[in-house]
Amino acid sequence: MTYIAKPKFHHPGLKKNELGFTHRDYEGKISTLCAGCGHDSITASIIEACFELSIEPHRVAKISGIGCSSKTPDYFLGNSHGFNSVHGRMPSVLTGANLANRELIYLGVSGDGDSASIGFGQFAHSIRRGVNMAYIVENNGVYGLTKGQFSATADRGSKSKKGVLNTDNAIDLVAIALQLGASYVARSFSGDKNQLVPLIAGAIQHKGAAFIDVVSPFVAFNNHAGSTKSFDYVREHNDAVNRLDAHDRVGALSFLQKHAAKGQIVTGLLYVDPDSDDLHAHLNTVDAPLNGLAAKDLCPGSAALDKINASLR
Ligand SMILES: Cc1ncc(C[n+]2csc(CCOP(=O)(O)OP(=O)(O)O)c2C)c(N)n1
Ligand code: SF4
Ligand SMILES: [Mg+2]
């Protein structure tokens, strides 16, 4: 992967958080995305949220798939753990890492192609299992990296830059996440940092499957009239949900669908379960991270194994 390292210079007057870190300590390499790509704004919001939460970068694991969106973990949290996996496979890699070491903060970064097409099953199972993670989809309605073909989140009736009409129904990942039991569900817009930063911070602090769909305009091929993921369209049709009861899953789904039928994009925190738990609680795993257990903790011994085998005969 091509990258440009950032100069190490720190201005002495930069604002510091509780740990004494500046924003620079949460940055990564210089982005190689197209100038103006919405994904870079999401990167900036992730950096801001981690700075504000005074997170120790070495406690974060950022996992992604393949796509322009999945490249972005290279551009933030340069001192964190990271794994750029295979197209659509971020959720299973993240689930495995989380089961092995529950002590890290898991940030799953994906695209609409990565999560709504090839990785749709992976997305669904990680959400329904309640993996403790902040799962962010940078949603531009296209396969950006491969030059802008419609993805499964492209709205029916939206037009490509060359005028081709999308005739397929769209998958709304927020609606699916709600239906599958995600315990924190939000939608935002890459251009609205004031809304996005607290949503990311909330997702990071939430215990359980937190999902945020971030509409992220694609300046190269999907920012024209006729696209429902362009800057202008989202600004005109954005309807923030400040008055919705965020603890009502069914209410959130119907609110979402009523607005979608009118062509409006609902943004904000749609649902949060204040008593949520996660996959480790469901599986009743031990409190210590599994990757730190010694062989004697993991093996019950031959007498116990003999007993289990006898019970199965
Ligand atoms: C198994 C596999 N199939 C197809 C591809 C080609 N491919 C690379 S990125 C991509 C789509 C990326 O779209 P999205 O996840 O929406 O990311 P974006 O670039 O739009 O941010 C595809 C189809 C691949 N790399 N691997
Ligand atoms: S090709 Fe599209 S998604 Fe990729 S960096 Fe450029 S504008 Fe962003
Ligand atoms: Mg995309």
Tab-separated table of C-alpha atoms and ligand atoms in Angstrom:
chain	number	residue	atom	x	y	z
A	1	MET	CA	0.000	0.000	0.000
A	2	THR	CA	1.306	3.478	-0.829
A	3	TYR	CA	1.610	5.913	2.042
A	4	ILE	CA	3.298	9.129	3.063
A	5	ALA	CA	4.641	9.349	6.624
A	6	LYS	CA	3.800	12.523	8.543
A	7	PRO	CA	6.599	14.752	9.800
A	8	LYS	CA	7.155	14.217	13.532
A	9	PHE	CA	7.105	17.946	14.373
A	10	HIS	CA	4.705	18.834	17.232
A	11	HIS	CA	3.802	22.453	17.855
A	12	PRO	CA	4.497	23.046	21.575
A	13	GLY	CA	1.231	24.973	22.006
A	14	LEU	CA	-1.097	22.150	20.853
A	15	LYS	CA	-4.043	21.391	23.147
A	16	LYS	CA	-3.470	18.333	25.364
A	17	ASN	CA	-5.981	15.845	26.786
A	18	GLU	CA	-5.985	14.176	30.238
A	19	LEU	CA	-3.148	11.867	29.185
A	20	GLY	CA	-1.044	14.780	27.958
A	21	PHE	CA	-1.536	13.683	24.333
A	22	THR	CA	-2.257	16.076	21.457
A	23	HIS	CA	-4.296	15.395	18.323
A	24	ARG	CA	-1.042	14.507	16.617
A	25	ASP	CA	-0.734	11.455	18.880
A	26	TYR	CA	-3.992	10.130	17.398
A	27	GLU	CA	-3.140	10.745	13.765
A	28	GLY	CA	-1.744	8.269	11.247
A	29	LYS	CA	-0.042	8.621	7.902
A	30	ILE	CA	-0.955	11.324	5.383
A	31	SER	CA	-4.081	10.295	3.481
A	32	THR	CA	-3.739	9.249	-0.141
A	33	LEU	CA	-7.505	9.451	-0.780
A	34	CYS	CA	-8.954	11.920	-3.330
A	35	ALA	CA	-9.024	15.505	-2.084
A	36	GLY	CA	-12.465	16.168	-0.607
A	37	CYS	CA	-13.375	12.491	-0.065
A	38	GLY	CA	-15.909	12.190	2.790
A	39	HIS	CA	-13.877	9.320	4.267
A	40	ASP	CA	-11.138	11.790	5.304
A	41	SER	CA	-13.690	13.761	7.335
A	42	ILE	CA	-14.670	10.549	9.156
A	43	THR	CA	-10.983	9.954	9.912
A	44	ALA	CA	-10.840	13.455	11.445
A	45	SER	CA	-13.900	12.682	13.593
A	46	ILE	CA	-12.410	9.383	14.818
A	47	ILE	CA	-9.210	11.236	15.786
A	48	GLU	CA	-11.233	13.892	17.602
A	49	ALA	CA	-13.367	11.321	19.478
A	50	CYS	CA	-10.308	9.340	20.650
A	51	PHE	CA	-8.534	12.562	21.680
A	52	GLU	CA	-11.570	13.742	23.655
A	53	LEU	CA	-11.980	10.368	25.366
A	54	SER	CA	-8.264	10.387	26.267
A	55	ILE	CA	-7.905	6.867	24.930
A	56	GLU	CA	-4.480	5.270	25.143
A	57	PRO	CA	-3.757	4.490	21.472
A	58	HIS	CA	-2.123	1.131	22.298
A	59	ARG	CA	-5.473	-0.048	23.728
A	60	VAL	CA	-7.219	0.237	20.336
A	61	ALA	CA	-7.413	-2.407	17.603
A	62	LYS	CA	-8.611	-1.031	14.262
A	63	ILE	CA	-9.724	-3.710	11.844
A	64	SER	CA	-10.893	-3.153	8.277
A	65	GLY	CA	-11.685	-4.943	5.014
A	66	ILE	CA	-10.815	-3.709	1.511
A	67	GLY	CA	-11.854	-0.451	-0.154
A	68	CYS	CA	-10.981	3.245	0.099
A	69	SER	CA	-12.891	3.274	3.409
A	70	SER	CA	-10.955	0.258	4.642
A	71	LYS	CA	-7.672	2.051	3.849
A	72	THR	CA	-8.513	4.851	6.283
A	73	PRO	CA	-7.261	3.139	9.491
A	74	ASP	CA	-3.818	3.883	8.082
A	75	TYR	CA	-4.626	7.592	8.451
A	76	PHE	CA	-5.581	7.602	12.145
A	77	LEU	CA	-4.281	6.098	15.396
A	78	GLY	CA	-0.832	5.339	14.052
A	79	ASN	CA	0.210	3.916	17.428
A	80	SER	CA	-2.665	1.426	17.689
A	81	HIS	CA	-2.988	-2.194	16.628
A	82	GLY	CA	-4.327	-2.577	13.114
A	83	PHE	CA	-5.280	-5.293	10.654
A	84	ASN	CA	-6.324	-4.604	7.080
A	85	SER	CA	-8.066	-7.880	6.282
A	86	VAL	CA	-9.795	-9.325	3.200
A	87	HIS	CA	-12.781	-7.754	1.377
A	88	GLY	CA	-15.884	-8.303	3.529
A	89	ARG	CA	-14.061	-10.223	6.261
A	90	MET	CA	-13.487	-7.477	8.822
A	91	PRO	CA	-16.279	-8.682	11.167
A	92	SER	CA	-14.976	-12.246	11.554
A	93	VAL	CA	-11.377	-11.080	12.059
A	94	LEU	CA	-12.600	-8.555	14.630
A	95	THR	CA	-14.737	-11.189	16.382
A	96	GLY	CA	-11.781	-13.552	16.665
A	97	ALA	CA	-9.459	-10.844	17.980
A	98	ASN	CA	-12.085	-9.698	20.457
A	99	LEU	CA	-12.608	-13.238	21.765
A	100	ALA	CA	-8.864	-13.680	22.202
A	101	ASN	CA	-8.305	-10.324	23.917
A	102	ARG	CA	-11.347	-8.634	25.427
A	103	GLU	CA	-9.257	-5.809	26.889
A	104	LEU	CA	-8.771	-3.851	23.669
A	105	ILE	CA	-11.178	-1.305	22.198
A	106	TYR	CA	-12.317	-2.656	18.821
A	107	LEU	CA	-12.918	-0.264	15.968
A	108	GLY	CA	-14.292	-1.951	12.841
A	109	VAL	CA	-13.972	0.237	9.746
A	110	SER	CA	-15.736	-0.832	6.582
A	111	GLY	CA	-17.423	0.374	3.393
A	112	ASP	CA	-20.894	-0.152	1.996
A	113	GLY	CA	-19.471	-2.568	-0.582
A	114	ASP	CA	-17.444	-4.308	2.100
A	115	SER	CA	-20.399	-4.690	4.506
A	116	ALA	CA	-23.547	-4.721	2.357
A	117	SER	CA	-22.377	-6.966	-0.502
A	118	ILE	CA	-19.544	-9.462	-0.075
A	119	GLY	CA	-19.477	-9.039	3.717
A	120	PHE	CA	-23.229	-8.838	4.322
A	121	GLY	CA	-23.336	-12.177	6.138
A	122	GLN	CA	-20.285	-11.290	8.195
A	123	PHE	CA	-21.818	-7.928	9.144
A	124	ALA	CA	-25.083	-9.616	10.159
A	125	HIS	CA	-23.504	-12.283	12.356
A	126	SER	CA	-21.152	-9.941	14.196
A	127	ILE	CA	-24.093	-7.676	15.016
A	128	ARG	CA	-26.465	-10.442	16.121
A	129	ARG	CA	-23.776	-11.964	18.319
A	130	GLY	CA	-23.269	-8.669	20.139
A	131	VAL	CA	-19.518	-8.392	19.579
A	132	ASN	CA	-18.193	-5.508	21.689
A	133	MET	CA	-17.104	-3.070	18.975
A	134	ALA	CA	-17.688	0.259	17.311
A	135	TYR	CA	-18.546	-0.774	13.737
A	136	ILE	CA	-18.365	2.173	11.310
A	137	VAL	CA	-19.481	1.952	7.693
A	138	GLU	CA	-18.258	4.784	5.480
A	139	ASN	CA	-21.203	4.728	3.110
A	140	ASN	CA	-20.838	6.373	-0.308
A	141	GLY	CA	-23.271	4.094	-2.178
A	142	VAL	CA	-20.560	2.848	-4.537
A	143	TYR	CA	-17.519	0.624	-4.812
A	144	GLY	CA	-15.120	3.555	-4.655
A	145	LEU	CA	-11.801	1.789	-4.973
A	146	THR	CA	-12.899	-0.028	-8.146
A	147	LYS	CA	-14.131	3.194	-9.812
A	148	GLY	CA	-17.662	3.774	-8.617
A	149	GLN	CA	-20.020	0.905	-9.498
A	150	PHE	CA	-23.344	1.052	-7.550
A	151	SER	CA	-23.173	-0.785	-4.243
A	152	ALA	CA	-26.074	-2.464	-2.456
A	153	THR	CA	-26.778	0.680	-0.399
A	154	ALA	CA	-27.354	2.840	-3.497
A	155	ASP	CA	-30.949	4.058	-3.512
A	156	ARG	CA	-33.284	2.804	-6.204
A	157	GLY	CA	-33.689	5.576	-8.741
A	158	SER	CA	-30.333	7.220	-8.054
A	159	LYS	CA	-28.205	7.989	-11.100
A	160	SER	CA	-24.543	7.280	-11.775
A	161	LYS	CA	-22.312	10.063	-13.128
A	162	LYS	CA	-22.840	8.649	-16.636
A	163	GLY	CA	-26.629	8.754	-16.170
A	164	VAL	CA	-27.237	5.028	-15.517
A	165	LEU	CA	-30.289	4.491	-13.299
A	166	ASN	CA	-30.033	2.138	-10.317
A	167	THR	CA	-33.041	-0.185	-10.528
A	168	ASP	CA	-32.265	-2.351	-7.463
A	169	ASN	CA	-33.713	-1.777	-4.013
A	170	ALA	CA	-31.237	-0.473	-1.438
A	171	ILE	CA	-30.098	-2.255	1.696
A	172	ASP	CA	-30.399	0.026	4.716
A	173	LEU	CA	-27.679	-1.185	7.087
A	174	VAL	CA	-29.118	0.858	9.955
A	175	ALA	CA	-32.498	-0.875	9.655
A	176	ILE	CA	-30.810	-4.280	9.453
A	177	ALA	CA	-28.612	-3.515	12.481
A	178	LEU	CA	-31.702	-2.538	14.478
A	179	GLN	CA	-33.481	-5.702	13.445
A	180	LEU	CA	-30.498	-7.906	14.301
A	181	GLY	CA	-30.254	-6.592	17.852
A	182	ALA	CA	-27.414	-4.061	17.721
A	183	SER	CA	-27.468	-2.297	21.082
A	184	TYR	CA	-26.274	1.092	19.770
A	185	VAL	CA	-27.371	2.283	16.340
A	186	ALA	CA	-26.735	5.640	14.678
A	187	ARG	CA	-26.468	7.295	11.315
A	188	SER	CA	-24.534	10.415	10.526
A	189	PHE	CA	-22.974	12.420	7.732
A	190	SER	CA	-19.238	12.811	7.196
A	191	GLY	CA	-19.728	16.577	6.787
A	192	ASP	CA	-21.333	16.983	10.215
A	193	LYS	CA	-18.470	16.695	12.697
A	194	ASN	CA	-20.540	18.163	15.539
A	195	GLN	CA	-22.935	15.255	15.272
A	196	LEU	CA	-20.454	12.541	14.310
A	197	VAL	CA	-17.765	13.005	16.989
A	198	PRO	CA	-20.098	12.384	19.977
A	199	LEU	CA	-21.730	9.464	18.131
A	200	ILE	CA	-18.313	7.820	17.644
A	201	ALA	CA	-17.345	8.550	21.252
A	202	GLY	CA	-20.628	6.984	22.420
A	203	ALA	CA	-20.072	3.905	20.255
A	204	ILE	CA	-16.557	3.423	21.628
A	205	GLN	CA	-17.797	3.637	25.209
A	206	HIS	CA	-20.798	1.370	24.596
A	207	LYS	CA	-20.599	-2.259	25.689
A	208	GLY	CA	-21.899	-4.481	22.909
A	209	ALA	CA	-22.436	-4.167	19.171
A	210	ALA	CA	-22.434	-0.459	18.275
A	211	PHE	CA	-23.097	0.368	14.643
A	212	ILE	CA	-22.766	3.727	12.860
A	213	ASP	CA	-23.602	4.244	9.210
A	214	VAL	CA	-21.867	7.408	8.013
A	215	VAL	CA	-23.034	8.794	4.688
A	216	SER	CA	-19.783	9.783	3.023
A	217	PRO	CA	-20.003	11.570	-0.351
A	218	PHE	CA	-17.792	10.196	-3.087
A	219	VAL	CA	-16.265	13.209	-4.789
A	220	ALA	CA	-14.834	11.261	-7.729
A	221	PHE	CA	-17.985	9.627	-9.191
A	222	ASN	CA	-21.002	10.035	-6.895
A	223	ASN	CA	-21.347	13.715	-5.995
A	224	HIS	CA	-23.513	14.853	-8.911
A	225	ALA	CA	-27.201	15.784	-9.296
A	226	GLY	CA	-29.212	12.519	-9.304
A	227	SER	CA	-27.049	10.854	-6.661
A	228	THR	CA	-28.687	10.422	-3.253
A	229	LYS	CA	-25.279	10.255	-1.535
A	230	SER	CA	-23.966	13.640	-2.769
A	231	PHE	CA	-23.105	16.528	-0.439
A	232	ASP	CA	-26.052	18.595	-1.702
A	233	TYR	CA	-28.613	15.781	-1.509
A	234	VAL	CA	-27.653	14.772	2.023
A	235	ARG	CA	-27.606	18.388	3.248
A	236	GLU	CA	-31.086	18.994	1.781
A	237	HIS	CA	-32.645	15.727	2.994
A	238	ASN	CA	-30.917	15.270	6.341
A	239	ASP	CA	-33.389	15.029	9.199
A	240	ALA	CA	-31.703	14.861	12.629
A	241	VAL	CA	-33.657	12.802	15.156
A	242	ASN	CA	-33.275	14.757	18.331
A	243	ARG	CA	-36.826	14.111	19.484
A	244	LEU	CA	-36.865	10.302	19.068
A	245	ASP	CA	-36.941	8.069	22.207
A	246	ALA	CA	-33.588	6.370	21.752
A	247	HIS	CA	-34.618	3.328	23.839
A	248	ASP	CA	-37.443	2.224	21.525
A	249	ARG	CA	-36.134	-0.218	18.906
A	250	VAL	CA	-39.473	-0.719	17.135
A	251	GLY	CA	-40.182	3.031	17.188
A	252	ALA	CA	-36.765	3.718	15.693
A	253	LEU	CA	-37.362	1.258	12.853
A	254	SER	CA	-40.722	2.707	11.943
A	255	PHE	CA	-39.405	6.305	12.237
A	256	LEU	CA	-36.566	5.376	9.904
A	257	GLN	CA	-38.802	3.727	7.348
A	258	LYS	CA	-41.419	6.495	7.357
A	259	HIS	CA	-38.738	9.074	6.631
A	260	ALA	CA	-37.030	6.879	4.026
A	261	ALA	CA	-40.340	6.617	2.151
A	262	LYS	CA	-40.317	10.440	1.894
A	263	GLY	CA	-36.721	10.426	0.620
A	264	GLN	CA	-35.346	11.762	3.918
A	265	ILE	CA	-32.158	10.563	5.553
A	266	VAL	CA	-32.542	10.222	9.290
A	267	THR	CA	-29.353	10.979	11.221
A	268	GLY	CA	-28.470	10.922	14.910
A	269	LEU	CA	-28.616	8.308	17.649
A	270	LEU	CA	-31.517	6.046	16.734
A	271	TYR	CA	-31.286	3.426	19.435
A	272	VAL	CA	-29.257	2.583	22.510
A	273	ASP	CA	-29.798	-0.157	25.072
A	274	PRO	CA	-28.461	1.155	28.400
A	275	ASP	CA	-28.336	-2.394	29.867
A	276	SER	CA	-26.537	-4.007	26.958
A	277	ASP	CA	-24.032	-6.817	27.247
A	278	ASP	CA	-21.749	-8.520	24.758
A	279	LEU	CA	-20.639	-11.821	23.277
A	280	HIS	CA	-18.285	-12.532	26.197
A	281	ALA	CA	-21.244	-12.275	28.588
A	282	HIS	CA	-23.343	-14.563	26.339
A	283	LEU	CA	-20.547	-17.155	26.247
A	284	ASN	CA	-19.720	-16.740	29.927
A	285	THR	CA	-16.010	-16.437	29.244
A	286	VAL	CA	-13.537	-15.763	32.043
A	287	ASP	CA	-12.690	-12.157	32.901
A	288	ALA	CA	-9.016	-12.541	31.978
A	289	PRO	CA	-8.204	-12.162	28.264
A	290	LEU	CA	-7.980	-15.650	26.721
A	291	ASN	CA	-4.645	-14.834	25.077
A	292	GLY	CA	-3.150	-14.340	28.561
A	293	LEU	CA	-4.226	-17.689	30.030
A	294	ALA	CA	-1.545	-20.273	30.736
A	295	ALA	CA	-1.758	-23.886	29.524
A	296	LYS	CA	-2.788	-25.084	32.991
A	297	ASP	CA	-5.795	-22.673	32.904
A	298	LEU	CA	-6.837	-23.837	29.458
A	299	CYS	CA	-6.489	-27.608	29.894
A	300	PRO	CA	-8.828	-29.163	32.466
A	301	GLY	CA	-6.542	-32.203	32.833
A	302	SER	CA	-6.929	-35.816	31.712
A	303	ALA	CA	-9.264	-36.815	34.586
A	304	ALA	CA	-11.784	-34.119	33.596
A	305	LEU	CA	-11.454	-35.039	29.897
A	306	ASP	CA	-12.013	-38.733	30.703
A	307	LYS	CA	-15.170	-37.783	32.577
A	308	ILE	CA	-16.487	-35.705	29.649
A	309	ASN	CA	-15.690	-38.535	27.196
A	310	ALA	CA	-17.404	-41.100	29.455
A	311	SER	CA	-20.526	-38.913	29.624
A	312	LEU	CA	-20.723	-38.959	25.827
A	313	ARG	CA	-20.519	-42.736	25.414
B	1	LIG	C1	-12.667	-10.925	-2.765
B	1	LIG	C2	-12.595	-9.591	-3.470
B	1	LIG	N1	-13.548	-9.281	-4.375
B	1	LIG	C3	-13.519	-8.077	-5.005
B	1	LIG	C4	-12.505	-7.205	-4.749
B	1	LIG	C5	-12.448	-5.894	-5.512
B	1	LIG	N2	-12.843	-4.767	-4.671
B	1	LIG	C6	-11.898	-4.057	-4.010
B	1	LIG	S1	-12.570	-2.805	-3.138
B	1	LIG	C7	-14.123	-3.220	-3.662
B	1	LIG	C8	-15.328	-2.430	-3.260
B	1	LIG	C9	-15.098	-1.445	-2.189
B	1	LIG	O1	-16.268	-0.734	-1.929
B	1	LIG	P1	-16.567	-0.183	-0.497
B	1	LIG	O2	-16.411	-1.218	0.541
B	1	LIG	O3	-17.892	0.503	-0.556
B	1	LIG	O4	-15.377	0.858	-0.253
B	1	LIG	P2	-15.136	2.305	-0.894
B	1	LIG	O5	-13.982	2.134	-1.790
B	1	LIG	O6	-16.377	2.744	-1.580
B	1	LIG	O7	-14.832	3.150	0.306
B	1	LIG	C10	-14.108	-4.324	-4.511
B	1	LIG	C11	-15.298	-4.918	-5.130
B	1	LIG	C12	-11.530	-7.570	-3.776
B	1	LIG	N3	-10.533	-6.755	-3.450
B	1	LIG	N4	-11.601	-8.756	-3.160
B	2	SF4	S1	-12.166	6.978	-5.234
B	2	SF4	FE1	-14.012	7.770	-4.137
B	2	SF4	S2	-14.016	6.712	-2.119
B	2	SF4	FE2	-11.949	6.490	-3.037
B	2	SF4	S3	-10.767	8.184	-2.221
B	2	SF4	FE3	-11.605	8.880	-4.189
B	2	SF4	S4	-13.552	9.922	-3.638
B	2	SF4	FE4	-12.948	8.672	-1.859
B	3	MG	MG	-18.330	2.453	-0.856
